[in-house]
Short mmCIF file of C-alpha atoms in Angstrom, two decimals:
data_model
loop_
_atom_site.label_atom_id
_atom_site.label_comp_id
_atom_site.label_asym_id
_atom_site.label_seq_id
_atom_site.Cartn_x
_atom_site.Cartn_y
_atom_site.Cartn_z
CA MET A 96 86.33 103.12 138.49
CA SER A 97 82.32 103.55 137.67
CA TYR A 98 81.31 104.11 134.16
CA ILE A 99 79.97 107.50 135.37
CA ASP A 100 83.37 108.39 136.77
CA ASP A 101 85.41 107.35 133.70
CA LEU A 102 83.30 109.96 131.36
CA LEU A 103 83.41 112.52 133.82
CA ALA A 104 87.50 112.15 133.79
CA GLN A 105 87.19 112.65 129.90
CA ARG A 106 86.02 116.21 130.18
CA LYS A 107 89.50 117.56 129.33
CA GLN A 108 89.71 114.99 126.28
CA ARG A 109 86.61 115.37 124.99
CA SER A 110 84.07 118.03 124.47
CA ALA A 111 81.03 118.34 126.33
CA ILE A 112 79.00 117.51 123.81
CA GLU A 113 80.16 114.31 122.64
CA ILE A 114 80.08 112.89 126.53
CA THR A 115 76.51 114.42 126.83
CA TRP A 116 75.33 112.38 123.56
CA GLU A 117 76.82 109.58 124.91
CA LEU A 118 75.67 110.01 128.32
CA GLY A 119 71.93 110.24 126.85
CA SER A 120 72.89 106.95 124.58
CA ALA A 121 73.82 105.19 127.43
CA LEU A 122 70.24 106.90 129.63
CA LYS A 123 68.02 105.74 126.58
CA ARG A 124 69.66 102.28 126.53
CA LYS A 125 69.02 101.99 130.48
CA PHE A 126 65.07 103.10 130.37
CA ALA A 127 64.76 100.53 127.30
CA ARG A 128 66.08 97.59 129.60
CA SER A 129 64.41 98.34 132.71
CA LYS A 130 61.84 100.98 131.85
CA LYS A 131 63.02 102.90 135.14
CA LEU A 132 65.06 105.73 135.74
CA ASN A 133 65.12 107.64 138.65
CA ALA A 134 64.54 111.39 139.46
CA ALA A 135 68.40 112.87 138.41
CA GLU A 136 68.66 110.16 135.49
CA THR A 137 65.33 111.77 134.28
CA LEU A 138 65.96 114.80 134.02
CA VAL A 139 69.45 114.67 132.59
CA LEU A 140 67.38 112.35 129.72
CA ARG A 141 65.06 115.13 129.19
CA VAL A 142 67.79 118.15 128.88
CA CYS A 143 69.91 115.55 126.72
CA THR A 144 66.53 115.25 124.39
CA VAL A 145 66.70 119.25 123.79
CA ALA A 146 70.35 119.95 123.69
CA HIS A 147 70.66 117.04 121.32
CA CYS A 148 67.75 117.12 118.68
CA ASP A 149 67.57 118.45 115.17
CA GLY A 150 66.19 121.55 115.57
CA ILE A 151 63.38 122.43 118.65
CA GLU A 152 60.39 121.86 115.71
CA SER A 153 61.00 118.25 115.66
CA ILE A 154 60.36 118.17 119.71
CA LEU A 155 57.92 121.01 120.12
CA LYS A 156 54.93 118.27 120.06
CA SER A 157 56.17 115.32 120.93
CA LYS A 158 58.55 116.57 124.00
CA ARG A 159 57.31 119.18 125.70
CA LYS A 160 58.10 117.88 129.32
CA SER A 161 61.46 117.71 128.09
CA ILE A 162 61.84 121.06 126.45
CA GLN A 163 60.18 122.27 129.78
CA ALA A 164 62.37 120.67 131.91
CA ALA A 165 65.44 121.76 129.87
CA ALA A 166 64.14 125.59 130.27
CA ASP A 167 63.81 125.02 134.50
CA PHE A 168 67.06 123.50 134.22
CA ALA A 169 68.63 126.29 132.56
CA GLN A 170 67.28 128.77 134.58
CA ALA A 171 68.52 127.18 137.47
CA ARG A 172 71.75 126.82 136.36
CA GLY A 173 72.33 130.63 135.73
CA LEU A 174 71.56 129.92 131.87
CA LYS A 175 68.97 132.80 131.52
CA GLU A 176 69.13 133.05 127.58
CA THR A 177 68.83 129.66 126.84
CA ALA A 178 66.41 129.24 129.82
CA THR A 179 64.40 132.19 128.60
CA ILE A 180 64.49 131.19 124.78
CA LEU A 181 62.88 127.54 125.35
CA ALA A 182 60.39 128.82 127.47
CA ASN A 183 59.62 131.64 124.40
CA VAL A 184 59.11 127.88 122.70
CA LEU A 185 56.92 126.53 124.89
CA LYS A 186 54.46 130.08 124.45
CA ASP A 187 54.95 130.04 120.31
CA LYS A 188 57.17 132.82 120.51
CA PRO A 189 60.21 131.82 118.42
CA VAL A 190 63.09 134.54 117.96
CA PRO A 191 62.74 136.82 115.82
CA GLY A 192 63.98 135.97 112.03
CA PRO A 193 64.84 136.44 109.23
CA VAL A 194 67.88 134.20 109.06
CA SER A 195 70.76 135.71 107.09
CA MET A 196 74.39 134.23 106.61
CA SER A 197 77.62 135.45 105.39
CA THR A 198 81.86 134.37 105.12
CA ASN A 199 84.21 136.92 105.39
CA VAL A 200 86.48 136.05 102.27
CA ARG A 201 89.85 138.67 102.07
CA GLY A 202 88.72 141.06 104.51
CA LYS A 203 84.82 141.25 102.70
CA GLU A 204 81.80 140.30 104.30
CA VAL A 205 79.80 138.08 101.25
CA PRO A 206 76.49 136.63 101.72
CA ILE A 207 76.34 132.87 101.48
CA PRO A 208 72.45 131.94 99.88
CA VAL A 209 70.36 130.49 102.61
CA PRO A 210 68.66 127.21 102.04
CA PRO A 211 64.99 127.39 102.46
CA GLU A 212 64.42 125.31 105.37
CA MET A 213 67.00 127.99 107.03
CA ASN A 214 63.84 130.41 106.47
CA SER A 215 61.35 128.16 109.17
CA LYS A 216 59.87 129.69 112.04
CA TRP A 217 62.07 128.13 114.02
CA ALA A 218 65.70 128.49 112.31
CA ALA A 219 66.09 131.64 114.20
CA THR A 220 65.48 129.63 117.27
CA ASP A 221 67.88 126.95 116.66
CA LEU A 222 70.72 129.52 115.44
CA THR A 223 70.34 131.11 118.22
CA LEU A 224 70.65 128.22 120.39
CA SER A 225 73.55 126.92 119.01
CA PHE A 226 75.37 129.95 118.64
CA THR A 227 75.01 131.09 122.68
CA ASP A 228 77.69 131.33 124.83
CA GLU A 229 75.65 129.16 127.23
CA SER A 230 76.47 125.42 126.96
CA LEU A 231 73.56 123.19 128.41
CA ASP A 232 76.10 120.24 127.89
CA GLU A 233 78.74 121.73 130.01
CA ALA A 234 76.02 122.61 132.45
CA LEU A 235 74.53 118.86 132.45
CA LEU A 236 78.22 117.27 132.86
CA ASP A 237 78.43 119.78 135.81
CA TYR A 238 75.16 118.36 137.13
CA VAL A 239 76.14 115.40 136.77
CA ALA A 240 79.37 115.69 138.43
CA GLU A 241 77.36 116.70 141.79
CA HIS A 242 75.13 113.80 141.90
CA ARG A 243 77.43 111.00 140.70
CA ALA A 244 75.78 108.60 143.43
CA GLU A 245 72.64 108.92 141.79
CA PHE A 246 74.39 107.90 138.42
CA ALA A 247 75.87 104.75 139.55
CA GLN A 248 73.86 102.32 137.80
CA VAL A 249 74.05 103.83 134.73
CA LYS A 250 76.40 101.58 132.29
CA ALA A 251 78.40 101.79 128.63
CA PRO A 252 76.65 101.75 125.48
CA CYS A 253 76.85 98.58 123.76
CA GLU A 254 79.14 100.89 121.23
CA VAL A 255 81.45 101.99 123.50
CA VAL A 256 82.00 98.56 125.22
CA LYS A 257 82.77 97.38 121.51
CA LYS A 258 84.56 100.67 121.21
CA ASN A 259 87.03 99.67 123.99
CA ALA A 260 87.19 96.35 123.71
CA MET A 261 88.61 97.06 120.66
CA GLN A 262 91.17 99.35 121.95
CA SER A 263 91.65 97.02 124.02
CA ARG A 264 92.84 94.74 121.11
CA ILE A 265 94.30 97.36 119.41
CA VAL A 266 97.18 98.06 122.64
CA ALA A 267 97.69 94.54 122.97
CA LEU A 268 98.82 93.53 119.53
CA ALA A 269 101.01 96.72 119.94
CA ALA A 270 102.58 95.51 122.78
CA LYS A 271 103.52 92.47 121.48
CA LYS A 272 104.29 93.06 117.86
CA SER A 273 106.46 96.13 115.88
CA ALA A 274 104.73 98.45 113.62
CA LEU A 275 107.13 96.56 111.23
CA LYS A 276 106.94 93.40 112.04
CA ILE A 277 102.50 93.76 111.33
CA VAL A 278 103.04 95.71 108.52
CA GLN A 279 105.23 92.84 107.28
CA GLU A 280 102.74 90.11 108.26
CA PHE A 281 100.23 92.30 105.92
CA PHE A 282 102.01 91.25 102.84
CA ALA A 283 102.56 87.38 103.98
CA HIS A 284 98.96 86.93 104.54
CA LYS A 285 97.60 84.18 101.89
CA LYS A 286 93.87 85.21 101.33
CA PRO A 287 92.98 88.90 102.38
CA ARG A 288 89.51 90.33 102.00
CA ILE A 289 87.06 92.93 103.07
CA ARG A 290 83.76 91.65 104.54
CA ALA A 291 81.41 95.00 103.88
CA CYS A 292 78.75 96.21 105.06
CA VAL A 293 75.46 98.14 103.81
CA SER A 294 75.07 101.15 105.48
CA GLU A 295 73.64 101.07 108.95
CA PRO A 296 70.00 102.40 107.84
CA ASP A 297 69.68 99.25 104.85
CA ARG A 298 70.63 97.18 107.58
CA THR A 299 68.11 93.77 107.30
CA GLY A 300 70.66 91.56 109.94
CA SER A 301 70.62 89.00 107.57
CA ALA A 302 73.37 87.61 105.08
CA ALA A 303 72.16 90.01 102.07
CA ASP A 304 73.76 92.90 104.09
CA TRP A 305 77.57 91.73 103.60
CA LEU A 306 79.85 91.49 100.80
CA GLU A 307 83.10 89.77 100.73
CA VAL A 308 85.71 91.60 98.85
CA PRO A 309 89.04 89.97 97.86
CA VAL A 310 91.99 92.63 98.16
CA VAL A 311 95.79 92.77 98.18
CA HIS A 312 98.59 94.37 99.37
CA ARG A 313 101.60 95.87 97.57
CA ALA A 314 104.82 96.81 99.13
CA GLN A 315 107.29 99.16 97.15
CA PRO A 316 111.34 98.96 97.10
CA PRO A 317 113.22 99.93 100.26
CA HIS A 318 114.25 103.20 100.51
CA VAL A 319 118.09 104.22 99.91
CA ALA A 320 119.65 103.49 103.40
CA LYS A 321 121.64 106.46 103.57
CA LYS A 322 118.91 108.73 103.37
CA ILE A 323 116.90 106.77 106.03
CA GLU A 324 119.24 107.12 108.46
CA LYS A 325 119.24 110.79 107.51
CA LEU A 326 115.88 110.78 107.99
CA ARG A 327 116.69 109.74 111.41
CA MET A 328 119.12 112.06 112.33
CA GLN A 329 116.11 114.73 111.20
CA HIS A 330 113.55 113.62 112.89
CA GLY A 331 114.66 111.72 116.15
CA GLU A 332 113.96 108.34 117.44
CA VAL A 333 109.94 108.98 117.82
CA ALA A 334 110.44 108.53 113.78
CA ASP A 335 112.22 105.43 114.07
CA ALA A 336 109.34 102.81 114.40
CA LEU A 337 107.95 104.32 110.92
CA LEU A 338 111.25 104.80 109.36
CA ASP A 339 112.32 100.77 110.17
CA ILE A 340 109.52 99.73 107.77
CA TYR A 341 110.49 102.58 104.78
CA ALA A 342 113.80 100.29 105.16
CA VAL A 343 112.29 97.72 103.83
CA ALA A 344 109.15 99.55 101.02
CA ASN A 345 109.48 103.45 100.21
CA GLY A 346 105.61 103.38 100.01
CA ALA A 347 102.89 100.91 100.02
CA GLU A 348 98.92 100.11 99.18
CA PHE A 349 97.16 98.23 101.52
CA PHE A 350 93.76 96.64 100.23
CA VAL A 351 94.21 96.49 96.87
CA THR A 352 90.95 96.02 94.82
CA LYS A 353 90.54 96.67 90.80
CA LYS A 354 89.31 100.30 91.70
CA GLU A 355 91.98 101.46 94.19
CA ALA A 356 93.53 100.92 97.72
CA GLY A 357 92.02 101.68 100.84
CA PHE A 358 95.26 103.12 102.35
CA ILE A 359 98.36 104.35 101.03
CA LEU A 360 101.91 104.34 102.85
CA LEU A 361 103.08 107.57 100.81
CA PRO A 362 106.43 107.35 99.58
CA VAL A 363 109.04 109.42 101.32
CA GLU A 364 109.00 111.89 98.35
CA ASP A 365 105.11 112.33 98.89
CA TRP A 366 105.76 113.47 101.79
CA LYS A 367 106.40 117.53 101.43
CA GLU A 368 103.19 117.74 99.23
CA GLY A 369 101.67 115.77 101.77
CA MET A 370 102.79 118.12 104.29
CA SER A 371 102.38 121.25 101.97
CA ARG A 372 98.30 119.85 102.08
CA VAL A 373 98.16 119.67 105.70
CA MET A 374 99.71 123.51 106.25
CA SER A 375 97.22 124.88 103.36
CA TRP A 376 94.00 123.16 105.02
CA ALA A 377 95.33 124.05 108.46
CA ARG A 378 95.55 127.68 107.15
CA ASP A 379 92.76 127.95 104.69
CA VAL A 380 90.11 126.12 106.90
CA ASP A 381 90.95 124.88 110.66
CA TYR A 382 92.63 128.57 111.66
CA GLN A 383 91.59 131.04 108.90
CA ASP A 384 90.79 133.26 111.43
CA ASP A 385 93.49 132.46 113.77
CA HIS A 386 96.98 131.73 111.75
CA GLY A 387 99.03 132.00 115.22
CA ALA A 388 96.63 128.90 116.65
CA ILE A 389 97.75 126.72 114.69
CA PRO A 390 100.21 124.19 116.52
CA ASP A 391 103.62 124.16 116.25
CA TYR A 392 104.33 120.46 116.48
CA LEU A 393 101.94 120.19 113.12
CA GLU A 394 104.63 121.60 110.29
CA HIS A 395 107.10 119.29 111.60
CA ALA A 396 104.86 116.40 111.63
CA ILE A 397 105.70 113.18 109.14
CA PRO A 398 102.15 113.14 107.00
CA PHE A 399 102.60 109.26 106.21
CA GLY A 400 99.45 107.67 104.95
CA LEU A 401 96.10 108.93 103.78
CA THR A 402 92.98 107.12 102.39
CA PRO A 403 91.87 108.25 98.79
CA GLY A 404 89.48 110.52 98.30
CA ALA A 405 90.11 111.91 102.12
CA THR A 406 91.44 115.38 103.10
CA HIS A 407 93.12 114.37 106.02
CA PHE A 408 96.48 112.80 106.13
CA TRP A 409 97.73 110.42 109.06
CA LEU A 410 100.76 112.23 110.38
CA LEU A 411 103.36 111.09 112.84
CA ILE A 412 104.15 113.91 114.99
CA THR A 413 107.92 114.27 115.90
CA ARG A 414 107.98 117.62 118.07
CA GLY A 415 106.22 118.57 121.20
CA LYS A 416 103.65 118.00 123.50
CA HIS A 417 102.66 114.66 121.35
CA ALA A 418 105.66 113.46 120.00
CA GLY A 419 105.71 109.77 119.00
CA LYS A 420 101.53 109.73 118.65
CA VAL A 421 99.66 109.63 115.80
CA MET A 422 96.64 112.00 114.72
CA LEU A 423 94.65 112.70 112.18
CA SER A 424 95.26 115.86 110.34
CA GLY A 425 92.03 118.09 110.43
CA ASP A 426 89.93 116.54 113.12
CA ASP A 427 92.68 115.17 115.80
CA VAL A 428 94.71 118.59 115.65
CA ARG A 429 91.87 120.63 115.57
CA ASP A 430 90.98 119.02 119.18
CA ASP A 431 94.49 118.72 120.25
CA GLN A 432 94.07 114.90 120.59
CA PRO A 433 96.33 112.19 119.74
CA CYS A 434 94.38 109.20 117.71
CA TYR A 435 96.98 106.10 118.69
CA ALA A 436 99.92 106.83 121.22
CA PHE A 437 102.96 105.44 119.04
CA ILE A 438 102.94 104.44 115.53
CA GLY A 439 102.24 100.31 116.11
CA GLU A 440 99.22 101.10 117.08
CA PHE A 441 98.46 102.44 114.74
CA PHE A 442 99.35 99.75 112.13
CA ALA A 443 97.70 97.31 114.88
CA ALA A 444 94.39 99.32 114.35
CA LEU A 445 94.62 98.94 110.35
CA LEU A 446 94.72 95.31 110.78
CA LEU A 447 92.09 94.86 113.53
CA ASP A 448 90.15 98.21 113.15
CA ILE A 449 89.23 98.27 110.23
CA PRO A 450 85.99 101.15 110.71
CA GLY A 451 88.33 103.32 112.85
CA THR A 452 91.35 103.34 109.96
CA PHE A 453 90.26 103.60 106.29
CA GLY A 454 86.42 102.89 106.73
CA SER A 455 86.09 105.69 108.47
CA GLY A 456 84.69 108.85 106.68
CA GLY A 457 82.69 106.20 103.85
CA TYR A 458 85.17 107.56 101.46
CA VAL A 459 86.39 103.85 100.74
CA SER A 460 83.02 101.51 99.56
CA TYR A 461 82.06 98.49 97.58
CA GLU A 462 79.59 98.28 94.68
CA ASP A 463 77.46 95.25 93.94
CA ALA A 464 76.32 95.92 90.42
CA ASP A 465 73.74 93.38 90.40
CA ARG A 466 72.28 94.92 93.70
CA GLY A 467 72.40 98.25 93.33
CA GLU A 468 74.17 98.69 96.43
CA SER A 469 76.95 100.25 98.11
CA PHE A 470 78.92 98.19 100.78
CA TYR A 471 81.32 99.58 103.56
CA PRO A 472 84.34 97.96 105.25
CA GLU A 473 83.81 96.96 108.59
CA GLU A 474 85.93 93.46 109.41
CA TYR A 475 89.66 92.34 107.30
CA ARG A 476 89.96 88.70 107.39
CA PHE A 477 93.04 86.24 105.28
#
């Protein structure tokens, strides 16, 4: 399967904007390597430039050809409102303002103060393009699907190749070792440490970008055997691999420094409070306008872990279509897309993929007082 075929096959699992963002990155890299794109590739890259820009004003002077291409593309694909707005941009005609914002609190509309930048000349244009029912990203993917052959030479971006390679390592380790075995190996590591790096914009490519931080892993005593068996009966065999861990340690702290842990395996006694926080977030944030849309599987999940400071919990889904899989509350649940196929994959990822697990979101960082810089976890060594 070609990269483009693989990308298009992901339309049911990923949002259109995620896919076109990746495609745009791939086209940019191809152009950087060869300085040559065919007509179809050039069109898609230009439309991506507009669809993903940081405000239309940011490209108004430098990317007028892209705006014109996007306007023509939108017109040809039947996106009439988008086509008109973009055509007017080229005529220096913004969508009329001013911009106002409000929220609904217990049935009442409450105004929200508008930041100064939202009152700029093009703010209403940007908002209108963002909230229109017409999707340039969906139209782009339809176009690419119709012209697959013309994208046959497009290769996956380096970051995607790297991500796929990491996923292969995670899957291989989880197939070889149980979740319990991986967790036990954490506690057996003789010299565990995290290699942390400054944030990407500050990287120089030198050794000074990195900081090595010693860590430890701490396990709590085992949970009561009779209670473990009761939990097995309650949740079914999908929870067996997780409960095997709790039979050895009723909670644990991983990647602990003098400051705090990087990841906490919650004791069974904390599951109830964790679930309460998960459901409160679902009701008050993700599904505040439609409680009926909260997935049935969510309230039966086990909130087994979290990163200190993060608002979301790692969940083992025990019922429904995703039973046995691992999701991050909030993001994964809202997208209805599991992150790991089973609990063993999660702990394999905790060992191998630091940026994708407790390093995700930037909640954990390490400070170098002498240098006045923050370093973020990238690699685990032992």
